[in-house]
Structure formats: C-alpha cells, structure tokens
Coordinates of C-alpha atoms and ligand atoms in Angstrom, one line a residue:
M1 CA 212.0 84.7 86.0
S2 CA 215.2 85.2 88.0
A3 CA 216.7 81.8 86.9
S4 CA 216.0 82.3 83.2
N5 CA 216.8 86.1 83.3
P6 CA 219.4 86.8 85.9
V7 CA 220.2 90.4 86.9
N8 CA 223.0 91.8 84.8
P9 CA 226.2 91.5 86.9
A10 CA 227.5 94.7 85.3
L11 CA 224.9 96.8 87.1
S12 CA 226.2 99.4 89.6
N13 CA 225.9 98.7 93.3
T14 CA 223.0 101.2 93.6
Q15 CA 221.2 99.6 90.6
S16 CA 221.7 96.1 92.2
R17 CA 220.3 97.3 95.5
D18 CA 217.3 98.7 93.7
M19 CA 216.7 95.4 91.8
A20 CA 216.8 93.5 95.0
S21 CA 214.4 95.7 96.9
L22 CA 212.0 97.8 94.7
L23 CA 208.9 96.6 93.0
H24 CA 208.9 98.6 89.8
P25 CA 205.6 99.7 88.3
F26 CA 205.0 100.6 84.6
T27 CA 208.2 98.9 83.6
N28 CA 209.2 95.9 81.5
L29 CA 210.7 93.8 84.3
V30 CA 212.6 91.6 81.9
T31 CA 214.4 94.4 80.2
L32 CA 215.0 96.1 83.5
R33 CA 217.1 93.2 84.8
Q34 CA 219.5 93.9 81.9
T35 CA 219.5 97.7 81.8
G36 CA 218.9 98.4 85.5
P37 CA 217.0 101.5 86.6
L38 CA 218.1 105.1 85.8
V39 CA 218.9 106.4 89.3
L40 CA 218.5 110.1 89.5
E41 CA 220.3 112.2 92.0
R42 CA 219.3 115.9 91.6
G43 CA 217.5 118.3 89.4
K44 CA 217.7 122.0 88.3
G45 CA 215.3 123.8 86.0
I46 CA 214.2 121.4 83.2
F47 CA 217.1 119.0 83.7
V48 CA 217.7 116.1 86.0
Y49 CA 221.0 114.4 86.7
D50 CA 222.2 110.9 87.4
G51 CA 225.0 109.9 89.8
N52 CA 227.6 110.3 87.1
G53 CA 226.5 113.9 86.5
K54 CA 224.9 113.1 83.1
D55 CA 222.1 115.5 82.4
Y56 CA 218.7 114.6 81.0
L57 CA 216.2 117.1 79.7
E58 CA 213.0 116.1 81.5
A59 CA 210.6 116.3 78.6
M60 CA 207.9 114.7 80.6
G61 CA 208.0 117.1 83.6
G62 CA 208.4 114.0 85.7
L63 CA 205.0 112.4 85.3
W64 CA 203.2 115.4 83.6
C65 CA 203.6 117.3 86.9
T66 CA 206.7 119.3 87.7
A67 CA 205.4 122.5 86.2
L68 CA 207.9 124.9 87.8
G69 CA 210.9 122.6 87.1
W70 CA 213.4 121.4 89.6
G71 CA 215.1 123.5 92.3
E72 CA 212.4 126.1 92.9
E73 CA 213.6 127.6 96.2
E74 CA 210.3 129.4 97.0
L75 CA 208.5 126.1 97.2
I76 CA 211.2 124.6 99.4
D77 CA 211.0 127.6 101.8
A78 CA 207.2 127.3 101.9
A79 CA 207.5 123.7 102.9
V80 CA 210.2 124.3 105.5
E81 CA 208.3 127.2 107.1
Q82 CA 205.1 125.2 107.4
M83 CA 207.0 122.1 108.7
R84 CA 208.3 124.3 111.5
K85 CA 205.0 125.9 112.3
L86 CA 202.5 123.0 112.0
P87 CA 203.8 119.9 110.3
F88 CA 200.6 118.0 110.6
A89 CA 197.0 118.8 111.3
H90 CA 193.8 117.4 109.8
V91 CA 190.3 118.5 108.9
F92 CA 188.4 115.7 110.6
G93 CA 186.0 116.3 113.5
G94 CA 185.5 120.1 112.9
K95 CA 189.2 121.0 112.8
S96 CA 191.0 123.1 110.2
H97 CA 194.1 125.2 109.5
E98 CA 195.2 128.2 107.5
P99 CA 197.0 126.5 104.6
A100 CA 193.9 124.4 103.8
I101 CA 191.5 127.3 104.0
A102 CA 193.8 129.6 101.9
L103 CA 194.2 126.9 99.3
A104 CA 190.5 126.2 99.0
E105 CA 189.7 129.9 98.8
K106 CA 192.3 130.4 96.0
L107 CA 191.0 127.4 94.1
K108 CA 187.4 128.7 94.3
E109 CA 188.7 132.0 92.9
M110 CA 190.6 130.5 90.1
S111 CA 188.1 127.9 89.1
P112 CA 186.5 128.4 85.6
F113 CA 183.1 127.2 86.9
P114 CA 181.2 128.1 90.1
V115 CA 182.6 126.1 92.9
G116 CA 180.9 125.6 96.3
K117 CA 183.5 123.8 98.2
V118 CA 186.8 121.9 97.9
F119 CA 187.7 118.4 99.1
F120 CA 191.4 117.5 99.4
A121 CA 193.1 114.2 98.8
N122 CA 196.7 113.2 98.0
S123 CA 196.8 111.8 94.5
G124 CA 194.8 111.9 91.3
S125 CA 193.5 108.4 91.9
E126 CA 192.3 109.2 95.4
A127 CA 190.6 112.3 94.2
N128 CA 188.9 110.4 91.4
D129 CA 187.8 107.7 93.8
S130 CA 186.4 110.4 96.0
Q131 CA 184.6 111.8 92.9
I132 CA 183.0 108.4 92.2
K133 CA 181.9 108.0 95.8
L134 CA 180.5 111.6 95.9
M135 CA 178.6 111.1 92.7
W136 CA 177.0 107.9 94.2
Y137 CA 176.4 109.8 97.4
A138 CA 174.7 112.6 95.5
S139 CA 172.5 110.2 93.5
N140 CA 171.3 108.6 96.8
A141 CA 170.8 112.1 98.2
R142 CA 168.6 113.0 95.3
G143 CA 166.6 109.8 95.7
Q144 CA 167.9 108.5 92.3
K145 CA 169.4 105.3 93.7
A146 CA 169.7 103.6 90.4
R147 CA 172.1 106.3 89.0
K148 CA 175.4 104.6 89.8
K149 CA 177.0 103.9 86.4
I150 CA 179.9 106.1 85.3
I151 CA 180.8 106.7 81.7
A152 CA 184.5 106.9 80.9
R153 CA 186.2 106.7 77.5
D154 CA 188.3 104.1 75.9
R155 CA 192.0 105.0 76.5
A156 CA 191.0 107.3 79.4
Y157 CA 193.4 107.4 82.3
H158 CA 191.8 108.3 85.6
G159 CA 194.2 106.4 88.0
V160 CA 194.9 103.0 89.5
T161 CA 192.9 102.6 92.7
L162 CA 190.1 100.0 92.3
A163 CA 187.4 102.5 91.3
S164 CA 189.6 104.9 89.3
A165 CA 191.3 102.0 87.5
S166 CA 187.9 100.8 86.5
L167 CA 187.4 104.1 84.7
T168 CA 190.8 104.0 83.1
G169 CA 190.2 102.6 79.6
L170 CA 193.4 100.7 79.0
D171 CA 193.4 96.9 79.2
A172 CA 196.8 96.7 80.8
F173 CA 195.4 98.3 83.9
H174 CA 192.7 95.7 84.3
K175 CA 194.5 92.5 83.4
S176 CA 195.0 90.1 86.4
F177 CA 193.5 92.8 88.7
D178 CA 189.9 91.5 88.1
L179 CA 188.9 94.9 86.8
P180 CA 187.0 96.9 85.7
F181 CA 184.1 97.0 88.2
N182 CA 180.8 96.8 86.4
F183 CA 179.7 100.3 87.2
T184 CA 181.9 101.5 84.2
V185 CA 180.2 102.3 80.9
R186 CA 182.7 102.7 78.1
A187 CA 182.5 105.4 75.5
Q188 CA 184.7 106.0 72.4
A189 CA 188.1 107.6 72.7
A190 CA 188.2 110.9 70.8
H191 CA 191.2 111.0 68.5
Y192 CA 190.7 112.1 64.9
Y193 CA 194.0 110.8 63.5
R194 CA 193.4 107.3 64.6
F195 CA 189.6 107.0 64.7
G196 CA 188.2 109.6 62.2
L197 CA 186.8 108.0 59.1
P198 CA 188.2 108.6 55.6
G199 CA 186.6 111.8 54.3
E200 CA 185.1 112.7 57.6
S201 CA 185.7 116.2 59.0
E202 CA 186.8 116.7 62.6
Q203 CA 183.4 118.4 63.3
D204 CA 181.5 115.4 61.7
Y205 CA 183.6 113.0 63.7
S206 CA 182.7 114.9 66.9
A207 CA 179.0 114.8 65.9
R208 CA 179.3 111.0 65.3
L209 CA 180.9 110.5 68.7
A210 CA 178.1 112.5 70.4
A211 CA 175.5 110.4 68.6
E212 CA 177.2 107.2 69.7
L213 CA 177.4 108.5 73.2
D214 CA 173.6 109.2 73.1
Q215 CA 173.0 105.6 71.9
T216 CA 175.2 104.2 74.7
I217 CA 173.3 106.2 77.3
Q218 CA 170.0 105.0 75.8
R219 CA 171.2 101.4 75.8
E220 CA 172.3 101.6 79.4
G221 CA 169.3 103.6 80.6
P222 CA 169.7 107.3 81.2
D223 CA 168.4 106.9 84.7
T224 CA 171.2 104.5 85.7
I225 CA 174.0 106.9 84.9
A226 CA 175.5 109.3 87.4
A227 CA 178.4 110.9 85.7
M228 CA 180.8 111.0 82.8
F229 CA 184.5 111.6 83.4
V230 CA 186.6 113.3 80.7
E231 CA 190.2 114.6 80.3
A232 CA 190.4 117.7 78.0
V233 CA 193.5 116.2 76.4
M234 CA 193.6 112.4 77.0
G235 CA 197.0 112.0 78.7
A236 CA 198.4 108.5 79.5
G237 CA 196.1 107.0 76.8
G238 CA 198.1 108.7 74.1
A239 CA 198.4 112.5 74.7
M240 CA 195.6 113.0 72.2
V241 CA 193.9 116.4 71.6
P242 CA 190.1 116.3 71.1
P243 CA 188.7 116.8 67.6
K244 CA 187.2 120.2 66.8
G245 CA 183.8 120.7 68.4
Y246 CA 184.0 117.6 70.5
F247 CA 183.0 119.0 73.9
Q248 CA 180.4 121.2 72.3
A249 CA 178.9 118.0 70.7
I250 CA 178.9 115.8 73.8
T251 CA 178.0 118.2 76.6
P252 CA 174.4 118.8 75.3
V253 CA 173.9 115.0 75.3
L254 CA 174.9 114.8 79.0
D255 CA 172.7 117.8 79.8
K256 CA 169.8 116.1 78.1
Y257 CA 170.0 113.2 80.5
G258 CA 171.0 115.1 83.7
I259 CA 174.4 113.4 83.7
T260 CA 177.1 115.1 85.8
L261 CA 180.3 116.1 83.9
V262 CA 183.4 115.4 85.9
D263 CA 186.5 117.1 84.4
D264 CA 189.7 115.3 85.2
E265 CA 192.3 118.1 85.0
V266 CA 195.0 116.1 86.7
I267 CA 197.3 116.7 83.7
C268 CA 195.7 119.7 82.0
G269 CA 195.1 121.8 85.1
F270 CA 197.3 124.8 85.8
G271 CA 198.5 126.0 82.4
R272 CA 199.4 122.9 80.5
T273 CA 197.2 123.7 77.5
G274 CA 197.9 127.5 77.6
N275 CA 195.0 128.4 79.9
A276 CA 194.6 127.7 83.6
F277 CA 192.4 124.7 82.8
G278 CA 191.9 122.5 79.8
C279 CA 188.1 123.1 79.9
Q280 CA 188.9 126.8 79.2
T281 CA 191.0 125.9 76.2
Y282 CA 188.2 123.6 74.9
N283 CA 185.4 125.7 76.1
Y284 CA 183.2 123.5 78.2
Q285 CA 181.8 123.8 81.7
P286 CA 182.1 120.9 84.2
D287 CA 180.0 120.3 87.3
S288 CA 183.0 118.9 89.2
M289 CA 186.7 118.9 88.7
T290 CA 189.7 116.8 89.8
I291 CA 193.1 118.4 90.1
A292 CA 196.5 117.2 91.3
K293 CA 200.1 117.2 89.9
A294 CA 200.8 120.8 89.0
L295 CA 198.7 122.0 91.9
S296 CA 201.9 121.8 93.9
S297 CA 204.2 121.5 90.9
A298 CA 204.5 118.0 92.3
Y299 CA 206.8 119.1 95.1
L300 CA 204.5 117.4 97.6
P301 CA 201.5 115.1 97.0
I302 CA 198.1 116.9 97.0
S303 CA 195.0 116.6 95.0
A304 CA 191.5 118.1 95.2
V305 CA 187.9 117.8 94.1
L306 CA 186.2 121.0 93.2
L307 CA 182.4 120.7 93.5
S308 CA 179.6 122.9 92.1
P309 CA 177.5 124.7 94.7
E310 CA 174.6 122.4 93.8
L311 CA 176.6 119.3 94.4
V312 CA 177.9 120.7 97.7
E313 CA 174.4 121.5 98.9
I314 CA 173.1 118.0 98.2
I315 CA 176.1 116.3 99.6
E316 CA 175.9 118.4 102.8
E317 CA 172.2 117.7 103.2
E318 CA 172.8 114.0 102.9
A319 CA 175.7 114.3 105.4
V320 CA 173.3 116.0 107.9
R321 CA 170.7 113.3 107.3
I322 CA 173.0 110.4 107.9
G323 CA 175.1 111.9 110.6
G324 CA 178.3 113.1 108.7
L325 CA 180.3 112.8 105.6
W326 CA 182.3 109.7 106.3
H327 CA 185.0 110.1 103.7
A328 CA 188.5 111.7 104.0
F329 CA 192.1 110.6 104.3
T330 CA 194.5 111.2 107.2
Y331 CA 196.5 113.4 104.9
S332 CA 193.6 115.2 103.3
A333 CA 194.6 118.9 103.2
H334 CA 198.0 118.1 104.7
P335 CA 199.3 121.5 105.9
V336 CA 202.7 121.2 104.3
S337 CA 201.4 120.1 101.0
A338 CA 198.7 122.8 101.1
A339 CA 201.3 125.5 101.9
V340 CA 203.4 124.4 99.0
A341 CA 200.3 124.4 96.7
V342 CA 199.4 127.9 97.9
K343 CA 202.9 129.1 97.0
T344 CA 202.8 127.3 93.7
L345 CA 199.6 129.1 92.7
E346 CA 201.0 132.4 93.9
I347 CA 204.1 131.8 91.7
Y348 CA 202.0 131.0 88.6
E349 CA 200.2 134.3 89.1
R350 CA 203.2 136.5 89.9
R351 CA 205.3 135.2 87.1
D352 CA 202.4 134.8 84.6
T353 CA 203.4 131.2 84.0
F354 CA 200.3 130.4 81.9
G355 CA 201.1 133.5 79.8
H356 CA 204.6 132.1 79.3
V357 CA 203.1 128.9 78.1
R358 CA 201.0 130.8 75.6
K359 CA 204.1 132.6 74.4
V360 CA 206.3 129.5 73.9
A361 CA 203.7 127.0 72.9
P362 CA 203.5 128.0 69.2
H363 CA 207.3 127.3 68.9
F364 CA 206.9 123.9 70.7
Q365 CA 203.9 122.9 68.6
A366 CA 205.6 124.0 65.3
R367 CA 208.7 121.9 66.2
L368 CA 206.5 119.0 67.2
K369 CA 204.4 119.1 64.0
A370 CA 207.5 119.3 61.9
L371 CA 208.4 115.8 63.1
K372 CA 205.7 114.5 60.7
D373 CA 208.5 114.6 58.1
H374 CA 210.4 112.0 60.0
P375 CA 210.2 108.6 58.3
L376 CA 208.8 106.9 61.4
V377 CA 206.2 109.5 62.4
G378 CA 202.6 109.3 61.4
D379 CA 200.8 111.6 63.8
A380 CA 202.4 114.6 65.6
N381 CA 200.0 116.8 67.5
G382 CA 199.3 118.7 70.7
V383 CA 198.3 121.9 72.4
G384 CA 200.1 124.2 74.7
L385 CA 203.1 122.4 76.2
I386 CA 201.7 118.8 75.7
G387 CA 201.9 116.7 72.7
A388 CA 202.8 113.3 71.2
I389 CA 204.0 111.6 68.1
E390 CA 202.8 108.2 66.9
M391 CA 205.3 106.0 65.1
V392 CA 203.7 103.9 62.3
A393 CA 204.8 101.2 59.9
D394 CA 202.9 102.8 57.0
K395 CA 202.1 106.5 57.0
K396 CA 199.4 106.2 54.4
T397 CA 197.4 103.4 56.0
K398 CA 198.5 104.4 59.6
R399 CA 199.3 100.8 60.3
N400 CA 200.9 100.4 63.7
F401 CA 204.1 98.3 64.2
D402 CA 203.7 94.9 65.8
A403 CA 203.2 95.8 69.5
A404 CA 205.5 92.9 70.6
K405 CA 208.4 94.7 69.0
G406 CA 208.2 97.4 71.6
L407 CA 209.3 100.2 69.3
G408 CA 208.0 102.9 71.6
I409 CA 209.9 101.6 74.6
K410 CA 213.0 101.2 72.4
C411 CA 212.6 104.8 71.3
S412 CA 212.3 106.1 74.9
Q413 CA 215.5 104.1 75.8
F414 CA 217.4 105.7 72.8
C415 CA 216.1 109.1 73.9
Q416 CA 217.4 108.5 77.4
Q417 CA 220.8 107.7 76.0
E418 CA 220.6 110.9 74.1
G419 CA 219.9 112.8 77.3
I420 CA 216.1 113.3 77.1
I421 CA 213.4 111.7 79.1
V422 CA 210.2 111.0 77.2
R423 CA 207.4 108.5 77.8
A424 CA 206.3 105.6 75.6
L425 CA 202.5 105.2 75.5
I426 CA 200.2 102.7 73.8
N427 CA 200.6 102.2 70.0
D428 CA 204.2 103.5 69.9
R429 CA 203.1 107.0 70.9
I430 CA 205.7 109.1 72.5
A431 CA 204.5 111.8 74.8
L432 CA 206.2 115.2 75.5
C433 CA 205.1 117.4 78.4
P434 CA 208.0 119.5 79.6
P435 CA 208.0 121.8 82.7
L436 CA 205.9 124.9 81.9
V437 CA 209.0 127.1 82.6
I438 CA 210.8 125.8 79.5
R439 CA 212.3 128.6 77.4
E440 CA 212.4 128.8 73.6
A441 CA 216.1 127.8 73.3
E442 CA 215.4 124.8 75.6
I443 CA 212.6 123.8 73.4
D444 CA 215.1 123.6 70.5
E445 CA 217.4 121.6 72.7
L446 CA 214.5 119.2 73.5
F447 CA 213.7 118.6 69.8
E448 CA 217.3 118.2 68.9
R449 CA 217.8 115.5 71.5
F450 CA 214.4 113.9 70.6
T451 CA 215.2 113.8 66.9
R452 CA 218.5 112.1 67.7
G453 CA 216.6 109.5 69.7
L454 CA 214.1 109.1 66.8
D455 CA 216.9 108.6 64.3
R456 CA 218.5 105.9 66.4
T457 CA 215.1 104.3 66.7
L458 CA 214.8 104.3 62.9
D459 CA 218.3 102.7 62.5
W460 CA 217.2 100.0 65.0
A461 CA 213.9 99.4 63.1
K462 CA 215.8 99.1 59.9
A463 CA 218.2 96.6 61.5
E464 CA 215.2 94.6 62.7
Q465 CA 213.7 94.8 59.2
M466 CA 210.6 96.5 60.5
V467 CA 210.8 99.3 57.9
Ligands
PLP1 C1 194.2 112.5 84.0 C2 194.7 111.7 85.1 N1 193.9 111.4 86.1 C3 194.3 110.7 87.2 C4 195.6 110.3 87.4 C5 196.1 109.6 88.6 O1 196.9 110.4 89.4 P1 197.8 109.7 90.5 O2 198.9 109.0 89.7 O3 198.3 110.9 91.2 O4 197.0 108.8 91.3 C6 196.5 110.7 86.4 C7 197.9 110.3 86.5 O5 198.7 110.4 85.6 C8 196.1 111.3 85.2 O6 196.9 111.6 84.2

C-alpha cells in the first residue's frame, strides 16, 4: 500500500509522525494517507480545536459520550482529588473503596428497574462481554446448560471484543476477524423508514418484527437461548429510532420463552433520549443493563453491568458453589474513574441536565427533520439529542447511492472543513449526537454548519454525476 499510495508530503510534521506510528481504526486508510488525521489540541464546551486554533462544533459528543462537553472543571477536580487520595485500588479478594461503593449505590438508586448489584468494567465492549459471560454463568447455575445462544439484531452495535463483536450486526466488524462466533442468533433491525413495507403502519411493522422474532426463537429452540441484547436507539448501526410499539411487541415474546432482556444503554444511558435511560423513553423493563460513555461524561473510561436481584442471587449462588466469581478486570471500579462518574451523576442531577435535554430536544428534532427538504436527504429522524439523516439517490424509492462512492464519508469530510464533526455510518447515514449541554443557539449553529456541509456534498455528487 505504501508504494502505490505514498503519504502526502504536504502533511504537517505532527500528521506525518502520526502516520508513521498510529494504527487508525474505523478509518479509510487510503484516504488518510492523503488527508492526514485531524489532530485535536483542546476543547471547551461543545467545541474542539486543532493546532491552528480552528474550531469544530463536536456534533458527535466525541463518540456519543462527552455529555457535559469539554472543560468541565468539577470533573477535573474530582479526578485530581481522588488521584491524590487513592489513585488505585481494586475490588478483588474482598477489597473495596468508597468511590466504587458510592457509584454502585447511586446507580442502584437511579436505575429504572430493580437492581441487585453492579459490576464494573472499563468499556462498553468489556461490559457486554461480561454480560454474555454472566448470562452463560446464570444458565449453568439454573441447570439450563443448553441456554447459551444470544439474540442480537442486524445492525446492532455492542462492541468489538470477540464476544461483543459477535453480537454486533455489521459485516465490517466480522470480515477477516473470523467472526461472529456461533452463539449469535440474528434478529431483524428495527427501522421503519428502511424496512417498513409499503402501506404498513409502524405498529403493524412492530407486530411483524415480533412475529418474526417468535419464529426465530422457535426455529433455534427456545431452550437454547439465554438472552437478547437491544439498544433503545440503534446507534452505530445507523442512529435509528425504533418504530412505535416495538418494545411492547417484542418483550412479551421474550417473556414467553424466559429469555433475559439485556439493555445496552451505552449510548442512550444518561439523558440522551430525554430521560435518564432509553428504556424509560420507550417504556420497557430490562433484566440487565450495560452502561458506559456518559456515565463519566467520557472523562475517564468506566462501564458497568446492572443486574436484577434475581440474576445477582443466582450468580452469587453459583459463585459460592464453584468457589468464587472468577471474572473481573484489574481496572474494574478504578477509584479515579469511579470518583469522576460519581461527580458526573451529581452534576446531571444538580443541573437537571436531562430536563435541559427535554427542553432543547424539540428544537434539535425540528431542525433535523427540516433537513428532509434537502435534495440529498431521504430520512431524517431522531429522539432527544440523537438523530441521523440518510442520503439517498432517489427519495421516492429510497434507493441508496453506490456504497463504493463513499458519499457519507465525503459528507463528513466536507462537514469537517465547515467546522463541524459528524459521523458517517452505513448507507450514507450521518449521525448527530452533540453534548447534552448544547444550547438552543448552538443547535442553530450546528445545523447551519451541517447544512453547508450537505450543500457541498450535493455539489460534489453533481460533479460526480451521481445526482
Ligand atoms: C450501544 C453500544 N454498545 C457498546 C459499545 C462499545 O463500547 P466501547 O467502544 O466502549 O467498547 C458501543 C460503542 O459505541 C455502543 O454504542
């Protein structure tokens, strides 16, 4: 690759050093050798800045995570204070520390479903891997040793570790990694715009998905399935809101077969959809929940698994029977991350951050949906402070552009030049997920910059004779 596509000699010294030393994920490595990476230097509020002082409105909140924006001094102070007091301690072998206990207590109090205990990890993927292991552990504890399969949906995103990537329903995450593992059972994605049938109402579409889920479970054998993972709003698979009545249609199917519902709230958790958790916005009750990202406003890595009292009881019984729960990470419940998370949750409450989301979300959603008038935009939908547009070649038939043209990536590059960071997802969908602290005037600024990026994308598509 290096011979046929040399690194652009015009890149800055920092960019060249990066190109020589960093393995870049989630990136077109061919284009990167020409453009070089965007090297960020600092951030304040909803803006980040490069080395030349150019500002970028961070319309993705980093990776759907920096809920309180950049430069939140209270979080910095909480980290420094804890660093001084006890920079490391673990929870192995009967040890504990105050930040871990306080955080677990607070999460139990906040949780929308009864939680027995909390297990900590460091990333969404690790927490979901832990979920899978704990579901298998619980099946064994119940004497249901055949219940090991896990249902996850097409276009789901549950992480990149071996097991969580197996649940992720996007081909790109499996290719050349020899994944997915065969414990995964695939269910349909839930996206009315793309997969609803002509003349079918959202409710009917939800009922059809539930019936298909039932058939899938029957085909696989209900007694072989441990759990189903869901995201309230499917994030990396397209930032797609569920159709009306979706969770009300599928949860009785899971209940009928005794299948545990694992709610992956890594993106939706902590206010993103206008309530503390996505399952509250969509009114369903999980048995277990994965949280990460906004748990610490992403200032430090931390994630958690919240388990129902019934799951905790069975897991602890099994741990007693076999001599211990042999699963945790060195950095599980890291005291500095936990202290920052405790402070983050305190700030959400004190400043009524989720109430703020409910206040500004109608304006965000109205401006998002107005983009349907743009010549490139077929779908524009969302909830709270998350949403996406889908660019299509034909609005009537919803035909997508040829994927090889990379229109979505092109759009994100034009947006970056216009001073806004967005994320291109599958099918030329562009996601928006700004920090929760964004104000109404900043939402206007976001959509003005985004529209300029879209207009430039349209000009490019015309020049390429794609439209
Ligand atoms: C819903 C969901 N689950 C899990 C993950 C994986 O989290 P991490 O990247 O922290 O491993 C993500 C990451 O974006 C996510 O969006």
